[in-house]
mmCIF file of C-alpha atoms in Angstrom:
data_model
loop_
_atom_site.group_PDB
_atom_site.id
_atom_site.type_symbol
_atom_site.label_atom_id
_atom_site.label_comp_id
_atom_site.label_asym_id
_atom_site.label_seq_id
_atom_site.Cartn_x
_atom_site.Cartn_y
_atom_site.Cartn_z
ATOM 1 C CA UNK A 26 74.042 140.514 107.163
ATOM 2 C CA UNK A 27 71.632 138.023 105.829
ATOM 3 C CA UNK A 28 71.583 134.320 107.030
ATOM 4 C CA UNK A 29 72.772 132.185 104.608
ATOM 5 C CA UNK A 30 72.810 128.352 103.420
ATOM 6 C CA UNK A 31 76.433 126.682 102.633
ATOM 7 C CA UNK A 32 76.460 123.272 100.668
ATOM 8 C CA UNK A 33 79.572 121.527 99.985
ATOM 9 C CA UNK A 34 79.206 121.105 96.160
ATOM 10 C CA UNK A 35 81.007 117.519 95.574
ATOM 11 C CA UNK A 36 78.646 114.884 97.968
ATOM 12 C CA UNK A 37 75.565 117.152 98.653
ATOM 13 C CA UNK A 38 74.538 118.564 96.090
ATOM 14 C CA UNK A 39 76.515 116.220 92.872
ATOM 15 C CA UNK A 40 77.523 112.880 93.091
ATOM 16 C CA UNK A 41 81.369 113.766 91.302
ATOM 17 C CA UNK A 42 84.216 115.318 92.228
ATOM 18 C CA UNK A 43 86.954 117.155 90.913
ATOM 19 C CA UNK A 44 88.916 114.262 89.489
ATOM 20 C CA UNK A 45 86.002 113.420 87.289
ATOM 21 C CA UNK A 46 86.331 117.379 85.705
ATOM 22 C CA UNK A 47 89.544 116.971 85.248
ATOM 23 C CA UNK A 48 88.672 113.506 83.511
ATOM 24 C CA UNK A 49 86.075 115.113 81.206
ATOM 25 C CA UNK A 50 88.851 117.816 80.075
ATOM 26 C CA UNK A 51 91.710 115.193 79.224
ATOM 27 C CA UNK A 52 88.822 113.165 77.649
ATOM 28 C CA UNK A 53 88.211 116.596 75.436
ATOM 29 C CA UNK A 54 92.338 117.555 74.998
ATOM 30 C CA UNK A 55 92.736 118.066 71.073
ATOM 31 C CA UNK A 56 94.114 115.172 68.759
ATOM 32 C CA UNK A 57 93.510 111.754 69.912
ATOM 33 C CA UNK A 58 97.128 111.435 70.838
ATOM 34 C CA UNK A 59 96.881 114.177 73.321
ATOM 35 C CA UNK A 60 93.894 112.820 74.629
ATOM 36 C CA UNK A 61 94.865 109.206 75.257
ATOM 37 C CA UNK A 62 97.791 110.828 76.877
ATOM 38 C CA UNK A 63 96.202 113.251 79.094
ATOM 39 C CA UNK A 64 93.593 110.792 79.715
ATOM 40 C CA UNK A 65 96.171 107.741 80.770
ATOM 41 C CA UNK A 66 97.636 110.452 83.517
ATOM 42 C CA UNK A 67 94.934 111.050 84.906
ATOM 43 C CA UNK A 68 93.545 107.716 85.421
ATOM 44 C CA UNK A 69 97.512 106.889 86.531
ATOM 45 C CA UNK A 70 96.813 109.401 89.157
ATOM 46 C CA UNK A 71 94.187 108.375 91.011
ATOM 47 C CA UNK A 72 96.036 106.755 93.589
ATOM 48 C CA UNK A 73 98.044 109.890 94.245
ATOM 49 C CA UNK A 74 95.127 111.975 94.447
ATOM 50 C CA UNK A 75 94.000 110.021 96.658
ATOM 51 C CA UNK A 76 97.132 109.742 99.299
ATOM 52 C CA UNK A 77 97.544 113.145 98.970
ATOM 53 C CA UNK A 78 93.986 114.633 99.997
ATOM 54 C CA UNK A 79 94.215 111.924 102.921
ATOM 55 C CA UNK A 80 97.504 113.517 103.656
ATOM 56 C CA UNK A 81 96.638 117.246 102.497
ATOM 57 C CA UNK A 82 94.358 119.343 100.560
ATOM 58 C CA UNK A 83 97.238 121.245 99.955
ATOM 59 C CA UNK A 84 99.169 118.788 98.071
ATOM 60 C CA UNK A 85 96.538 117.751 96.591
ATOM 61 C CA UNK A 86 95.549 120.904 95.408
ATOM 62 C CA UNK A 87 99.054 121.274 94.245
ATOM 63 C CA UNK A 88 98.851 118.596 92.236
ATOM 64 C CA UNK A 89 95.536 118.494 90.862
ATOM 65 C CA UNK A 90 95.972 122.260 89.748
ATOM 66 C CA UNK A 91 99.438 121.281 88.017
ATOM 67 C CA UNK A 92 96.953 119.298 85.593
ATOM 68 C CA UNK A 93 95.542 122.245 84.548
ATOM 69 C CA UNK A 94 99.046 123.763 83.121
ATOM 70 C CA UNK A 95 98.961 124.919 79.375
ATOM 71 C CA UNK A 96 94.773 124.551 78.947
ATOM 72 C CA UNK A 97 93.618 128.133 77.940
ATOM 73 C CA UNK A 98 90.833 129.233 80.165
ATOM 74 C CA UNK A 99 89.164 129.682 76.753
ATOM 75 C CA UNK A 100 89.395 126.217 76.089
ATOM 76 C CA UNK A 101 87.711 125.436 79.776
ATOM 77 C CA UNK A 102 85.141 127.823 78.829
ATOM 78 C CA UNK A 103 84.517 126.404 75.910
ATOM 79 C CA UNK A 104 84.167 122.789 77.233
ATOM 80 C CA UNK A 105 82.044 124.343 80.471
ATOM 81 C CA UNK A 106 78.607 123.456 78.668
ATOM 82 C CA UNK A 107 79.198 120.203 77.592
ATOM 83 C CA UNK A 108 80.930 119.084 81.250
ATOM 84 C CA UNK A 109 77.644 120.341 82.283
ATOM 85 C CA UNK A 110 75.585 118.753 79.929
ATOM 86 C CA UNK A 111 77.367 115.100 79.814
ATOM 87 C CA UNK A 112 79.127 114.999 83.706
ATOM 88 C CA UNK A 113 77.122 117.409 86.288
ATOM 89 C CA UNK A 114 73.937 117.653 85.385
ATOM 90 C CA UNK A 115 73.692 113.677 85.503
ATOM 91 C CA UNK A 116 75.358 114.160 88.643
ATOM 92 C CA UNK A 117 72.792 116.129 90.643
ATOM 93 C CA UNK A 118 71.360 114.616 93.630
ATOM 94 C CA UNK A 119 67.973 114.189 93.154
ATOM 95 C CA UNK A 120 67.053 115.928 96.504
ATOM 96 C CA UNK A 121 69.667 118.844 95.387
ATOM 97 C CA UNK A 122 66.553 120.808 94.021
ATOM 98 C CA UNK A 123 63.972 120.170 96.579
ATOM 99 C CA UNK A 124 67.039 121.291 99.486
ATOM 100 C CA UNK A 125 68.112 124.420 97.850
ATOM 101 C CA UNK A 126 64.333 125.610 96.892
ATOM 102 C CA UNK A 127 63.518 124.969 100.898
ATOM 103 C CA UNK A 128 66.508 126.866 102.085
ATOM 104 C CA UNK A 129 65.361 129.886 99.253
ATOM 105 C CA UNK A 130 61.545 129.908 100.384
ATOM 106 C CA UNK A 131 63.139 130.582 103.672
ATOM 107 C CA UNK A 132 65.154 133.807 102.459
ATOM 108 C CA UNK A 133 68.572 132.206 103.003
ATOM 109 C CA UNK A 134 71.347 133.152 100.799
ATOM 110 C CA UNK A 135 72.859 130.611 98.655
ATOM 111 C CA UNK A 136 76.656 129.562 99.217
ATOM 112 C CA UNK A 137 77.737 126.414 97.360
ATOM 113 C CA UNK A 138 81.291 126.038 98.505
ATOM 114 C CA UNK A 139 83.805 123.373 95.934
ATOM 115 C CA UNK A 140 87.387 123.415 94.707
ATOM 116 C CA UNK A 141 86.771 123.122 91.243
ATOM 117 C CA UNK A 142 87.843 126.035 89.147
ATOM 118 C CA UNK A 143 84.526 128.767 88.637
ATOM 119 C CA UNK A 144 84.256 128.546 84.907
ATOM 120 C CA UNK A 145 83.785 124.722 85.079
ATOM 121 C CA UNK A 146 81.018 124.944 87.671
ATOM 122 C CA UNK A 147 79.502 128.038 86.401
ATOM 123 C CA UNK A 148 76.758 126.414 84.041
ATOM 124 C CA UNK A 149 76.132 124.286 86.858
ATOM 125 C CA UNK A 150 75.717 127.263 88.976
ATOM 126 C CA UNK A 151 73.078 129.001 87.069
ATOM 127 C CA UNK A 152 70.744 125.686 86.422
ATOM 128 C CA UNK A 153 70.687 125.128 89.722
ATOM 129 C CA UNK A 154 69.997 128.686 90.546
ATOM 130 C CA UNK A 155 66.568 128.760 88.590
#
């Protein structure tokens, strides 16, 4: 078994969190109606979110996930470059790149740990992996 690195994604390696994902994809909902909609929940939220992952990543979880109802994971995947582009990448810690190519030159295996659903963390993934 070969030693590996972990890094919390949200705080060590990128300055954002989840809510800010979930944000970017009410932000992107279709028709402005939808979007001001989506977008005005979400930012009504906030407070909850916070209680609740205070209280328990659980119930947050719970709810945060909830937001997700009725999007497509097509539509995430189609929205998974420009979240990169426009939130993450900005997001990056500048020291990100320096830590993870020190814990690589020493043959660690990479393990970047988040709750954020895969296919909105996957572009970010593979930059960071080159």
């Amino acid at each position: 078994m070969a030693a590996a690195a972990f890094y919390d994604l949200e705080g060590t390696l990128v300055s954002t969190n989840l809510v800010h994902t979930l944000g970017f994809y009410a932000r992107n909902e279709p028709g402005l109606f939808r979007s001001f909609k989506k977008s005005a929940a979400t930012l009504l939220s906030l407070p909850v979110f916070a209680v609740t992952d205070q209280y328990s990543r659980k119930v947050f979880n719970d709810l945060y996930f909830k937001r997700y109802k009725g999007v497509s994971e097509d539509r995430l995947r189609f929205l998974a470059d420009d979240l990169f582009l426009s939130v993450l990448k900005p997001a990056v810690f500048p020291g990100a790149y320096e830590l993870l190519e020190k814990s690589r030159s020493l043959g660690l295996r990479q393990v970047v740990v988040t709750g954020a659903l895969d296919v909105s963390v996957k572009p970010l993934m593979e930059h960071l992996a080159t």
